[in-house]
């Protein structure tokens, strides 16, 4: 078989989402473990932010994160690019710039050719190069289910971070990429249909969005990944002690996302996201709209408390009320 004869998504157990451990379960697992923020650990485990941040001196902080997942698309090179953009995103989501990354690889040596792994790594290297981030080695294991991602180290100004606990009442809420890649990836896995706009969105770096947020004086942001817009916004609002209000009609979606929903391509992860947020949610829109808002994203955009050029405002933050997220 040629490399293109392999459909990589068929080697993943998950349903086209990034197969994260559900948010509620993860919080139970890590509760009480080490990593609480202290004088120099500026961002630790407390609020489930995107990356850990350690202050080195008054001008320098180190940003550390790791992210990897099973194939979300069949094409090896695209999967590599997506996984790298997604891993780098957590550095951008903290207001940092990535400096060096190492590859994390699980590969079924007996089932998939090494040339295909080479394509995955080539994709990752190309995106890291675009980000100005070195790739230096990594770690690989023989694994029945392929997995790829990166551990990324970056630098940031300790006084200019984008935290998920710094949203304030009155600030607008901006989103820098359309939603819907979870539904489209799920459809791609089931049918083999390719959605180039979804791939283009997932391989796009969040660098420009991060720089724009810092330039605009923003201090709060997070990236939208496996927990969906609702899940990540809920975490941000809860950590900040505010209520987030979403104007559902203002939220941008990729073409085909609504069709994919109507055709039933909703991942289990997306339903778990909605179930997790529902007790804290007040909504005047239908269930379909909520599923779209909860769609598990891979390498999604930044959610920014503030306004930045080119990104639609999709809501705002209010003083904490009876609900943490309100959809209108
Ligand atoms: Co993140
Ligand atoms: Co992450």
PDB file of C-alpha atoms and ligand atoms in Angstrom:
ATOM      1  CA  UNK A   1       0.000   0.000   0.000  1.00  0.00           C
ATOM      2  CA  UNK A   2       1.099   3.553  -0.620  1.00  0.00           C
ATOM      3  CA  UNK A   3       1.132   6.001   2.239  1.00  0.00           C
ATOM      4  CA  UNK A   4      -2.091   7.617   1.027  1.00  0.00           C
ATOM      5  CA  UNK A   5      -3.877   4.257   1.281  1.00  0.00           C
ATOM      6  CA  UNK A   6      -3.854   4.540   5.066  1.00  0.00           C
ATOM      7  CA  UNK A   7      -6.725   6.364   6.723  1.00  0.00           C
ATOM      8  CA  UNK A   8      -5.059   7.520   9.927  1.00  0.00           C
ATOM      9  CA  UNK A   9      -8.319   8.408  11.707  1.00  0.00           C
ATOM     10  CA  UNK A  10      -9.320   4.732  11.604  1.00  0.00           C
ATOM     11  CA  UNK A  11      -6.495   3.991  14.039  1.00  0.00           C
ATOM     12  CA  UNK A  12      -7.991   6.316  16.685  1.00  0.00           C
ATOM     13  CA  UNK A  13     -10.604   5.071  19.133  1.00  0.00           C
ATOM     14  CA  UNK A  14     -11.987   8.575  19.816  1.00  0.00           C
ATOM     15  CA  UNK A  15     -14.736  10.133  17.732  1.00  0.00           C
ATOM     16  CA  UNK A  16     -12.907  12.818  15.796  1.00  0.00           C
ATOM     17  CA  UNK A  17     -12.436  15.061  18.789  1.00  0.00           C
ATOM     18  CA  UNK A  18      -9.128  15.503  20.536  1.00  0.00           C
ATOM     19  CA  UNK A  19     -10.080  12.696  22.983  1.00  0.00           C
ATOM     20  CA  UNK A  20      -9.344  14.686  26.112  1.00  0.00           C
ATOM     21  CA  UNK A  21     -10.249  13.223  29.482  1.00  0.00           C
ATOM     22  CA  UNK A  22     -13.633  14.852  30.318  1.00  0.00           C
ATOM     23  CA  UNK A  23     -13.167  18.152  32.192  1.00  0.00           C
ATOM     24  CA  UNK A  24     -15.013  17.171  35.384  1.00  0.00           C
ATOM     25  CA  UNK A  25     -13.121  13.887  35.726  1.00  0.00           C
ATOM     26  CA  UNK A  26      -9.779  15.587  35.166  1.00  0.00           C
ATOM     27  CA  UNK A  27     -10.484  18.128  37.892  1.00  0.00           C
ATOM     28  CA  UNK A  28     -11.287  15.313  40.333  1.00  0.00           C
ATOM     29  CA  UNK A  29      -8.036  13.553  39.458  1.00  0.00           C
ATOM     30  CA  UNK A  30      -5.724  16.529  39.995  1.00  0.00           C
ATOM     31  CA  UNK A  31      -7.524  18.053  42.997  1.00  0.00           C
ATOM     32  CA  UNK A  32      -5.120  18.574  45.905  1.00  0.00           C
ATOM     33  CA  UNK A  33      -2.000  17.666  43.947  1.00  0.00           C
ATOM     34  CA  UNK A  34       1.082  19.867  43.894  1.00  0.00           C
ATOM     35  CA  UNK A  35       1.325  22.849  41.590  1.00  0.00           C
ATOM     36  CA  UNK A  36      -0.549  25.597  43.402  1.00  0.00           C
ATOM     37  CA  UNK A  37       0.669  28.990  42.361  1.00  0.00           C
ATOM     38  CA  UNK A  38       3.251  30.580  44.658  1.00  0.00           C
ATOM     39  CA  UNK A  39       5.525  33.622  44.457  1.00  0.00           C
ATOM     40  CA  UNK A  40       7.404  32.397  41.389  1.00  0.00           C
ATOM     41  CA  UNK A  41       4.963  29.825  40.010  1.00  0.00           C
ATOM     42  CA  UNK A  42       2.788  32.531  38.459  1.00  0.00           C
ATOM     43  CA  UNK A  43       0.357  30.048  36.914  1.00  0.00           C
ATOM     44  CA  UNK A  44       0.016  26.556  38.363  1.00  0.00           C
ATOM     45  CA  UNK A  45      -2.707  23.947  38.504  1.00  0.00           C
ATOM     46  CA  UNK A  46      -5.295  26.035  40.355  1.00  0.00           C
ATOM     47  CA  UNK A  47      -7.525  27.247  37.575  1.00  0.00           C
ATOM     48  CA  UNK A  48      -6.652  24.823  34.808  1.00  0.00           C
ATOM     49  CA  UNK A  49      -4.963  27.484  32.705  1.00  0.00           C
ATOM     50  CA  UNK A  50      -3.351  26.654  29.359  1.00  0.00           C
ATOM     51  CA  UNK A  51       0.243  26.335  30.507  1.00  0.00           C
ATOM     52  CA  UNK A  52       2.399  26.628  33.598  1.00  0.00           C
ATOM     53  CA  UNK A  53       4.295  29.891  33.998  1.00  0.00           C
ATOM     54  CA  UNK A  54       7.363  30.341  36.209  1.00  0.00           C
ATOM     55  CA  UNK A  55       9.002  33.703  36.914  1.00  0.00           C
ATOM     56  CA  UNK A  56      12.772  33.653  36.386  1.00  0.00           C
ATOM     57  CA  UNK A  57      13.392  37.358  37.044  1.00  0.00           C
ATOM     58  CA  UNK A  58      11.498  40.651  36.727  1.00  0.00           C
ATOM     59  CA  UNK A  59      11.505  40.532  32.955  1.00  0.00           C
ATOM     60  CA  UNK A  60      11.399  36.834  32.144  1.00  0.00           C
ATOM     61  CA  UNK A  61       8.930  34.031  32.704  1.00  0.00           C
ATOM     62  CA  UNK A  62       9.126  30.493  31.310  1.00  0.00           C
ATOM     63  CA  UNK A  63       5.940  29.020  29.836  1.00  0.00           C
ATOM     64  CA  UNK A  64       5.671  25.218  29.703  1.00  0.00           C
ATOM     65  CA  UNK A  65       2.997  23.029  28.136  1.00  0.00           C
ATOM     66  CA  UNK A  66       2.504  19.655  26.443  1.00  0.00           C
ATOM     67  CA  UNK A  67      -0.264  18.478  24.165  1.00  0.00           C
ATOM     68  CA  UNK A  68      -0.734  15.364  22.043  1.00  0.00           C
ATOM     69  CA  UNK A  69      -3.624  13.381  20.585  1.00  0.00           C
ATOM     70  CA  UNK A  70      -4.705  10.646  18.195  1.00  0.00           C
ATOM     71  CA  UNK A  71      -5.210  11.368  14.465  1.00  0.00           C
ATOM     72  CA  UNK A  72      -7.971  13.923  13.816  1.00  0.00           C
ATOM     73  CA  UNK A  73      -7.479  13.768  10.033  1.00  0.00           C
ATOM     74  CA  UNK A  74      -6.330  11.004   7.671  1.00  0.00           C
ATOM     75  CA  UNK A  75      -3.494  12.939   6.055  1.00  0.00           C
ATOM     76  CA  UNK A  76      -0.258  12.406   7.985  1.00  0.00           C
ATOM     77  CA  UNK A  77       1.348  15.735   7.100  1.00  0.00           C
ATOM     78  CA  UNK A  78      -1.806  17.691   8.002  1.00  0.00           C
ATOM     79  CA  UNK A  79      -2.172  15.809  11.290  1.00  0.00           C
ATOM     80  CA  UNK A  80       1.410  16.743  12.158  1.00  0.00           C
ATOM     81  CA  UNK A  81       0.772  20.390  11.353  1.00  0.00           C
ATOM     82  CA  UNK A  82      -2.456  20.443  13.359  1.00  0.00           C
ATOM     83  CA  UNK A  83      -0.912  18.787  16.410  1.00  0.00           C
ATOM     84  CA  UNK A  84       2.000  21.224  16.400  1.00  0.00           C
ATOM     85  CA  UNK A  85      -0.203  24.307  15.973  1.00  0.00           C
ATOM     86  CA  UNK A  86      -2.376  23.003  18.812  1.00  0.00           C
ATOM     87  CA  UNK A  87       0.573  22.417  21.150  1.00  0.00           C
ATOM     88  CA  UNK A  88       2.100  25.812  20.377  1.00  0.00           C
ATOM     89  CA  UNK A  89      -1.277  27.436  20.983  1.00  0.00           C
ATOM     90  CA  UNK A  90      -1.113  26.995  24.749  1.00  0.00           C
ATOM     91  CA  UNK A  91       2.007  29.177  24.827  1.00  0.00           C
ATOM     92  CA  UNK A  92       0.267  31.863  22.761  1.00  0.00           C
ATOM     93  CA  UNK A  93      -2.797  31.551  24.991  1.00  0.00           C
ATOM     94  CA  UNK A  94      -0.617  32.665  27.924  1.00  0.00           C
ATOM     95  CA  UNK A  95       0.853  35.607  26.007  1.00  0.00           C
ATOM     96  CA  UNK A  96       4.158  33.825  25.474  1.00  0.00           C
ATOM     97  CA  UNK A  97       6.320  33.073  22.448  1.00  0.00           C
ATOM     98  CA  UNK A  98       7.469  29.499  21.870  1.00  0.00           C
ATOM     99  CA  UNK A  99      11.217  28.924  21.967  1.00  0.00           C
ATOM    100  CA  UNK A 100      11.826  25.176  21.768  1.00  0.00           C
ATOM    101  CA  UNK A 101       9.673  22.075  21.398  1.00  0.00           C
ATOM    102  CA  UNK A 102      10.253  18.329  21.624  1.00  0.00           C
ATOM    103  CA  UNK A 103       8.117  15.760  19.798  1.00  0.00           C
ATOM    104  CA  UNK A 104       5.896  13.269  21.637  1.00  0.00           C
ATOM    105  CA  UNK A 105       5.131  10.205  19.508  1.00  0.00           C
ATOM    106  CA  UNK A 106       3.201   6.958  19.915  1.00  0.00           C
ATOM    107  CA  UNK A 107       3.404   4.810  16.778  1.00  0.00           C
ATOM    108  CA  UNK A 108       2.151   1.304  15.885  1.00  0.00           C
ATOM    109  CA  UNK A 109       5.424   0.057  14.415  1.00  0.00           C
ATOM    110  CA  UNK A 110       3.927  -3.180  13.083  1.00  0.00           C
ATOM    111  CA  UNK A 111       0.890  -1.589  11.483  1.00  0.00           C
ATOM    112  CA  UNK A 112       1.917   1.732   9.976  1.00  0.00           C
ATOM    113  CA  UNK A 113       4.987   2.477   7.823  1.00  0.00           C
ATOM    114  CA  UNK A 114       7.752   4.679   9.135  1.00  0.00           C
ATOM    115  CA  UNK A 115       7.455   6.925   6.067  1.00  0.00           C
ATOM    116  CA  UNK A 116       4.062   7.976   7.348  1.00  0.00           C
ATOM    117  CA  UNK A 117       5.538   8.935  10.718  1.00  0.00           C
ATOM    118  CA  UNK A 118       8.125  10.926   8.836  1.00  0.00           C
ATOM    119  CA  UNK A 119       5.293  12.893   7.197  1.00  0.00           C
ATOM    120  CA  UNK A 120       3.719  13.568  10.609  1.00  0.00           C
ATOM    121  CA  UNK A 121       7.016  14.885  11.964  1.00  0.00           C
ATOM    122  CA  UNK A 122       7.629  16.924   8.819  1.00  0.00           C
ATOM    123  CA  UNK A 123       4.257  18.607   9.328  1.00  0.00           C
ATOM    124  CA  UNK A 124       5.089  19.384  12.946  1.00  0.00           C
ATOM    125  CA  UNK A 125       8.516  20.738  12.019  1.00  0.00           C
ATOM    126  CA  UNK A 126       7.071  23.004   9.298  1.00  0.00           C
ATOM    127  CA  UNK A 127       4.587  24.613  11.685  1.00  0.00           C
ATOM    128  CA  UNK A 128       7.203  24.997  14.419  1.00  0.00           C
ATOM    129  CA  UNK A 129       9.493  26.686  11.895  1.00  0.00           C
ATOM    130  CA  UNK A 130       6.683  29.065  10.962  1.00  0.00           C
ATOM    131  CA  UNK A 131       6.372  29.852  14.681  1.00  0.00           C
ATOM    132  CA  UNK A 132      10.113  30.496  14.978  1.00  0.00           C
ATOM    133  CA  UNK A 133      10.331  27.626  17.456  1.00  0.00           C
ATOM    134  CA  UNK A 134      13.156  25.095  17.448  1.00  0.00           C
ATOM    135  CA  UNK A 135      12.305  21.394  17.429  1.00  0.00           C
ATOM    136  CA  UNK A 136      14.943  19.375  19.231  1.00  0.00           C
ATOM    137  CA  UNK A 137      14.364  15.647  19.545  1.00  0.00           C
ATOM    138  CA  UNK A 138      11.610  14.177  21.654  1.00  0.00           C
ATOM    139  CA  UNK A 139      10.358  10.823  22.813  1.00  0.00           C
ATOM    140  CA  UNK A 140       8.659   7.994  20.913  1.00  0.00           C
ATOM    141  CA  UNK A 141       7.113   4.694  21.939  1.00  0.00           C
ATOM    142  CA  UNK A 142       5.559   1.714  20.152  1.00  0.00           C
ATOM    143  CA  UNK A 143       1.822   2.247  20.672  1.00  0.00           C
ATOM    144  CA  UNK A 144      -1.171   0.429  19.116  1.00  0.00           C
ATOM    145  CA  UNK A 145      -2.929   3.786  18.724  1.00  0.00           C
ATOM    146  CA  UNK A 146      -0.914   6.526  16.960  1.00  0.00           C
ATOM    147  CA  UNK A 147      -0.409   9.707  18.942  1.00  0.00           C
ATOM    148  CA  UNK A 148       1.484  12.883  18.191  1.00  0.00           C
ATOM    149  CA  UNK A 149       2.091  16.240  19.801  1.00  0.00           C
ATOM    150  CA  UNK A 150       4.746  18.378  21.407  1.00  0.00           C
ATOM    151  CA  UNK A 151       6.006  19.616  24.727  1.00  0.00           C
ATOM    152  CA  UNK A 152       6.697  23.299  24.207  1.00  0.00           C
ATOM    153  CA  UNK A 153       8.730  25.765  26.238  1.00  0.00           C
ATOM    154  CA  UNK A 154       8.266  29.478  25.700  1.00  0.00           C
ATOM    155  CA  UNK A 155       9.089  32.833  27.214  1.00  0.00           C
ATOM    156  CA  UNK A 156       6.805  35.628  28.359  1.00  0.00           C
ATOM    157  CA  UNK A 157       6.915  38.946  30.160  1.00  0.00           C
ATOM    158  CA  UNK A 158       5.775  38.090  33.703  1.00  0.00           C
ATOM    159  CA  UNK A 159       3.836  41.374  33.878  1.00  0.00           C
ATOM    160  CA  UNK A 160       2.057  40.826  30.569  1.00  0.00           C
ATOM    161  CA  UNK A 161       0.445  37.409  30.692  1.00  0.00           C
ATOM    162  CA  UNK A 162      -2.868  36.327  29.225  1.00  0.00           C
ATOM    163  CA  UNK A 163      -4.446  34.433  32.112  1.00  0.00           C
ATOM    164  CA  UNK A 164      -7.796  32.665  32.303  1.00  0.00           C
ATOM    165  CA  UNK A 165      -8.574  34.203  35.724  1.00  0.00           C
ATOM    166  CA  UNK A 166      -8.317  37.867  34.702  1.00  0.00           C
ATOM    167  CA  UNK A 167     -11.614  38.499  32.879  1.00  0.00           C
ATOM    168  CA  UNK A 168     -13.459  41.494  34.342  1.00  0.00           C
ATOM    169  CA  UNK A 169     -17.106  42.661  34.204  1.00  0.00           C
ATOM    170  CA  UNK A 170     -17.772  45.000  31.300  1.00  0.00           C
ATOM    171  CA  UNK A 171     -15.099  43.577  28.999  1.00  0.00           C
ATOM    172  CA  UNK A 172     -16.178  42.334  25.579  1.00  0.00           C
ATOM    173  CA  UNK A 173     -15.490  38.724  24.606  1.00  0.00           C
ATOM    174  CA  UNK A 174     -13.739  38.046  21.284  1.00  0.00           C
ATOM    175  CA  UNK A 175     -13.127  34.782  19.407  1.00  0.00           C
ATOM    176  CA  UNK A 176     -10.357  34.526  16.808  1.00  0.00           C
ATOM    177  CA  UNK A 177     -11.301  31.365  14.865  1.00  0.00           C
ATOM    178  CA  UNK A 178     -14.692  29.986  13.793  1.00  0.00           C
ATOM    179  CA  UNK A 179     -16.065  26.909  15.566  1.00  0.00           C
ATOM    180  CA  UNK A 180     -17.120  23.611  14.030  1.00  0.00           C
ATOM    181  CA  UNK A 181     -13.938  21.603  13.453  1.00  0.00           C
ATOM    182  CA  UNK A 182     -15.095  18.927  15.904  1.00  0.00           C
ATOM    183  CA  UNK A 183     -18.254  18.176  13.893  1.00  0.00           C
ATOM    184  CA  UNK A 184     -16.318  18.307  10.608  1.00  0.00           C
ATOM    185  CA  UNK A 185     -13.490  16.091  11.875  1.00  0.00           C
ATOM    186  CA  UNK A 186     -16.059  13.596  13.092  1.00  0.00           C
ATOM    187  CA  UNK A 187     -17.701  13.578   9.669  1.00  0.00           C
ATOM    188  CA  UNK A 188     -14.276  13.212   8.016  1.00  0.00           C
ATOM    189  CA  UNK A 189     -13.516  10.208  10.195  1.00  0.00           C
ATOM    190  CA  UNK A 190     -16.861   8.543   9.367  1.00  0.00           C
ATOM    191  CA  UNK A 191     -16.992   9.290   5.644  1.00  0.00           C
ATOM    192  CA  UNK A 192     -13.526  10.288   4.443  1.00  0.00           C
ATOM    193  CA  UNK A 193     -14.838  13.627   3.132  1.00  0.00           C
ATOM    194  CA  UNK A 194     -12.121  16.284   3.397  1.00  0.00           C
ATOM    195  CA  UNK A 195     -12.846  19.776   4.714  1.00  0.00           C
ATOM    196  CA  UNK A 196      -9.976  22.055   3.603  1.00  0.00           C
ATOM    197  CA  UNK A 197     -11.305  25.101   5.485  1.00  0.00           C
ATOM    198  CA  UNK A 198     -11.297  23.124   8.729  1.00  0.00           C
ATOM    199  CA  UNK A 199      -7.713  21.976   8.108  1.00  0.00           C
ATOM    200  CA  UNK A 200      -6.653  25.532   7.273  1.00  0.00           C
ATOM    201  CA  UNK A 201      -8.203  26.763  10.503  1.00  0.00           C
ATOM    202  CA  UNK A 202      -6.520  24.061  12.612  1.00  0.00           C
ATOM    203  CA  UNK A 203      -3.018  24.573  11.175  1.00  0.00           C
ATOM    204  CA  UNK A 204      -3.206  28.351  11.651  1.00  0.00           C
ATOM    205  CA  UNK A 205      -1.046  29.630  14.508  1.00  0.00           C
ATOM    206  CA  UNK A 206      -2.578  31.711  17.293  1.00  0.00           C
ATOM    207  CA  UNK A 207       0.505  33.926  17.263  1.00  0.00           C
ATOM    208  CA  UNK A 208      -1.086  36.958  15.593  1.00  0.00           C
ATOM    209  CA  UNK A 209      -4.112  36.714  17.886  1.00  0.00           C
ATOM    210  CA  UNK A 210      -1.893  36.548  20.952  1.00  0.00           C
ATOM    211  CA  UNK A 211       0.245  39.493  19.860  1.00  0.00           C
ATOM    212  CA  UNK A 212      -2.868  41.519  19.037  1.00  0.00           C
ATOM    213  CA  UNK A 213      -4.353  40.771  22.451  1.00  0.00           C
ATOM    214  CA  UNK A 214      -1.167  41.915  24.206  1.00  0.00           C
ATOM    215  CA  UNK A 215      -0.935  45.011  22.002  1.00  0.00           C
ATOM    216  CA  UNK A 216      -4.528  45.889  22.917  1.00  0.00           C
ATOM    217  CA  UNK A 217      -3.646  45.686  26.597  1.00  0.00           C
ATOM    218  CA  UNK A 218      -5.697  42.544  27.246  1.00  0.00           C
ATOM    219  CA  UNK A 219      -4.802  40.435  30.259  1.00  0.00           C
ATOM    220  CA  UNK A 220      -7.222  37.499  29.960  1.00  0.00           C
ATOM    221  CA  UNK A 221      -7.394  34.833  27.261  1.00  0.00           C
ATOM    222  CA  UNK A 222      -7.537  31.103  26.742  1.00  0.00           C
ATOM    223  CA  UNK A 223      -7.584  28.882  23.661  1.00  0.00           C
ATOM    224  CA  UNK A 224     -10.625  26.876  22.614  1.00  0.00           C
ATOM    225  CA  UNK A 225      -9.735  23.198  22.399  1.00  0.00           C
ATOM    226  CA  UNK A 226     -11.228  19.927  23.597  1.00  0.00           C
ATOM    227  CA  UNK A 227     -13.725  21.352  26.105  1.00  0.00           C
ATOM    228  CA  UNK A 228     -15.318  23.515  23.429  1.00  0.00           C
ATOM    229  CA  UNK A 229     -16.211  27.197  23.613  1.00  0.00           C
ATOM    230  CA  UNK A 230     -18.690  26.586  26.424  1.00  0.00           C
ATOM    231  CA  UNK A 231     -16.247  24.523  28.477  1.00  0.00           C
ATOM    232  CA  UNK A 232     -13.277  26.846  28.138  1.00  0.00           C
ATOM    233  CA  UNK A 233     -15.405  29.965  28.638  1.00  0.00           C
ATOM    234  CA  UNK A 234     -16.972  28.429  31.723  1.00  0.00           C
ATOM    235  CA  UNK A 235     -13.493  27.744  33.131  1.00  0.00           C
ATOM    236  CA  UNK A 236     -12.446  31.310  32.366  1.00  0.00           C
ATOM    237  CA  UNK A 237     -15.569  32.860  33.925  1.00  0.00           C
ATOM    238  CA  UNK A 238     -15.365  30.620  37.010  1.00  0.00           C
ATOM    239  CA  UNK A 239     -11.658  31.360  37.537  1.00  0.00           C
ATOM    240  CA  UNK A 240     -12.293  35.081  37.103  1.00  0.00           C
ATOM    241  CA  UNK A 241     -15.383  35.167  39.330  1.00  0.00           C
ATOM    242  CA  UNK A 242     -17.591  36.651  36.616  1.00  0.00           C
ATOM    243  CA  UNK A 243     -20.492  35.637  34.378  1.00  0.00           C
ATOM    244  CA  UNK A 244     -19.834  35.256  30.652  1.00  0.00           C
ATOM    245  CA  UNK A 245     -22.642  36.186  28.275  1.00  0.00           C
ATOM    246  CA  UNK A 246     -22.576  34.737  24.739  1.00  0.00           C
ATOM    247  CA  UNK A 247     -24.479  36.336  21.882  1.00  0.00           C
ATOM    248  CA  UNK A 248     -25.102  33.060  20.004  1.00  0.00           C
ATOM    249  CA  UNK A 249     -25.950  34.816  16.730  1.00  0.00           C
ATOM    250  CA  UNK A 250     -22.521  36.494  16.683  1.00  0.00           C
ATOM    251  CA  UNK A 251     -20.507  33.247  16.958  1.00  0.00           C
ATOM    252  CA  UNK A 252     -18.797  32.340  13.651  1.00  0.00           C
ATOM    253  CA  UNK A 253     -18.895  28.767  12.290  1.00  0.00           C
ATOM    254  CA  UNK A 254     -17.068  26.988   9.505  1.00  0.00           C
ATOM    255  CA  UNK A 255     -19.148  26.174   6.441  1.00  0.00           C
ATOM    256  CA  UNK A 256     -20.638  22.713   6.809  1.00  0.00           C
ATOM    257  CA  UNK A 257     -20.619  22.657  10.603  1.00  0.00           C
ATOM    258  CA  UNK A 258     -24.395  23.036  10.880  1.00  0.00           C
ATOM    259  CA  UNK A 259     -24.934  20.415   8.179  1.00  0.00           C
ATOM    260  CA  UNK A 260     -22.644  18.028  10.032  1.00  0.00           C
ATOM    261  CA  UNK A 261     -24.620  18.599  13.224  1.00  0.00           C
ATOM    262  CA  UNK A 262     -27.926  18.032  11.401  1.00  0.00           C
ATOM    263  CA  UNK A 263     -26.497  14.804   9.953  1.00  0.00           C
ATOM    264  CA  UNK A 264     -25.621  13.596  13.444  1.00  0.00           C
ATOM    265  CA  UNK A 265     -21.844  13.986  13.533  1.00  0.00           C
ATOM    266  CA  UNK A 266     -21.685  15.056  17.169  1.00  0.00           C
ATOM    267  CA  UNK A 267     -18.818  13.538  19.166  1.00  0.00           C
ATOM    268  CA  UNK A 268     -19.195  12.083  22.640  1.00  0.00           C
ATOM    269  CA  UNK A 269     -16.719  14.686  23.855  1.00  0.00           C
ATOM    270  CA  UNK A 270     -18.997  17.481  22.701  1.00  0.00           C
ATOM    271  CA  UNK A 271     -21.963  16.018  24.594  1.00  0.00           C
ATOM    272  CA  UNK A 272     -19.802  15.602  27.716  1.00  0.00           C
ATOM    273  CA  UNK A 273     -18.708  19.242  27.433  1.00  0.00           C
ATOM    274  CA  UNK A 274     -22.316  20.409  27.371  1.00  0.00           C
ATOM    275  CA  UNK A 275     -23.304  18.104  30.249  1.00  0.00           C
ATOM    276  CA  UNK A 276     -20.432  19.484  32.310  1.00  0.00           C
ATOM    277  CA  UNK A 277     -21.357  23.136  31.797  1.00  0.00           C
ATOM    278  CA  UNK A 278     -25.146  22.726  31.903  1.00  0.00           C
ATOM    279  CA  UNK A 279     -25.540  23.126  35.703  1.00  0.00           C
ATOM    280  CA  UNK A 280     -23.889  26.562  35.387  1.00  0.00           C
ATOM    281  CA  UNK A 281     -25.630  27.567  32.185  1.00  0.00           C
ATOM    282  CA  UNK A 282     -28.642  29.742  31.518  1.00  0.00           C
ATOM    283  CA  UNK A 283     -29.782  29.554  27.917  1.00  0.00           C
ATOM    284  CA  UNK A 284     -32.488  30.953  25.689  1.00  0.00           C
ATOM    285  CA  UNK A 285     -31.332  29.035  22.582  1.00  0.00           C
ATOM    286  CA  UNK A 286     -32.115  25.483  21.436  1.00  0.00           C
ATOM    287  CA  UNK A 287     -30.177  22.289  22.091  1.00  0.00           C
ATOM    288  CA  UNK A 288     -28.600  22.268  18.614  1.00  0.00           C
ATOM    289  CA  UNK A 289     -27.140  25.720  19.165  1.00  0.00           C
ATOM    290  CA  UNK A 290     -25.722  24.594  22.498  1.00  0.00           C
ATOM    291  CA  UNK A 291     -24.134  21.522  20.895  1.00  0.00           C
ATOM    292  CA  UNK A 292     -22.457  23.786  18.350  1.00  0.00           C
ATOM    293  CA  UNK A 293     -21.163  26.017  21.152  1.00  0.00           C
ATOM    294  CA  UNK A 294     -19.904  22.938  23.042  1.00  0.00           C
ATOM    295  CA  UNK A 295     -18.266  21.394  19.943  1.00  0.00           C
ATOM    296  CA  UNK A 296     -14.908  19.916  20.976  1.00  0.00           C
ATOM    297  CA  UNK A 297     -12.301  21.887  19.034  1.00  0.00           C
ATOM    298  CA  UNK A 298      -8.813  20.914  17.979  1.00  0.00           C
ATOM    299  CA  UNK A 299      -6.370  23.804  17.636  1.00  0.00           C
ATOM    300  CA  UNK A 300      -9.175  26.355  18.010  1.00  0.00           C
ATOM    301  CA  UNK A 301      -8.810  30.101  18.318  1.00  0.00           C
ATOM    302  CA  UNK A 302      -8.252  32.363  21.287  1.00  0.00           C
ATOM    303  CA  UNK A 303     -11.074  33.562  23.504  1.00  0.00           C
ATOM    304  CA  UNK A 304      -9.999  37.038  24.554  1.00  0.00           C
ATOM    305  CA  UNK A 305     -11.459  39.316  27.204  1.00  0.00           C
ATOM    306  CA  UNK A 306     -11.213  42.491  25.169  1.00  0.00           C
ATOM    307  CA  UNK A 307     -11.411  43.614  21.588  1.00  0.00           C
ATOM    308  CA  UNK A 308      -8.776  42.931  18.933  1.00  0.00           C
ATOM    309  CA  UNK A 309      -8.722  43.813  15.226  1.00  0.00           C
ATOM    310  CA  UNK A 310     -10.351  41.262  12.916  1.00  0.00           C
ATOM    311  CA  UNK A 311     -11.935  39.079  15.601  1.00  0.00           C
ATOM    312  CA  UNK A 312     -15.706  39.156  16.108  1.00  0.00           C
ATOM    313  CA  UNK A 313     -17.048  40.147  19.504  1.00  0.00           C
ATOM    314  CA  UNK A 314     -19.299  37.278  20.569  1.00  0.00           C
ATOM    315  CA  UNK A 315     -20.369  38.436  24.013  1.00  0.00           C
ATOM    316  CA  UNK A 316     -19.175  40.130  27.164  1.00  0.00           C
ATOM    317  CA  UNK A 317     -18.476  39.612  30.841  1.00  0.00           C
ATOM    318  CA  UNK A 318     -20.766  40.700  33.654  1.00  0.00           C
ATOM    319  CA  UNK A 319     -20.730  40.783  37.407  1.00  0.00           C
ATOM    320  CA  UNK A 320     -21.089  37.255  38.744  1.00  0.00           C
ATOM    321  CA  UNK A 321     -24.733  36.208  38.838  1.00  0.00           C
ATOM    322  CA  UNK A 322     -26.823  33.067  39.425  1.00  0.00           C
ATOM    323  CA  UNK A 323     -25.281  31.421  36.338  1.00  0.00           C
ATOM    324  CA  UNK A 324     -21.662  31.450  35.176  1.00  0.00           C
ATOM    325  CA  UNK A 325     -22.397  31.285  31.453  1.00  0.00           C
ATOM    326  CA  UNK A 326     -25.454  32.782  29.813  1.00  0.00           C
ATOM    327  CA  UNK A 327     -26.343  32.184  26.167  1.00  0.00           C
ATOM    328  CA  UNK A 328     -28.704  34.679  24.600  1.00  0.00           C
TER     329      UNK A 328
HETATM  330 CO1  LIG B   1      -5.318  25.533  26.097  1.00  0.00          CO
HETATM  331 CO1  LIG B   2      -3.573  22.141  26.263  1.00  0.00          CO
END
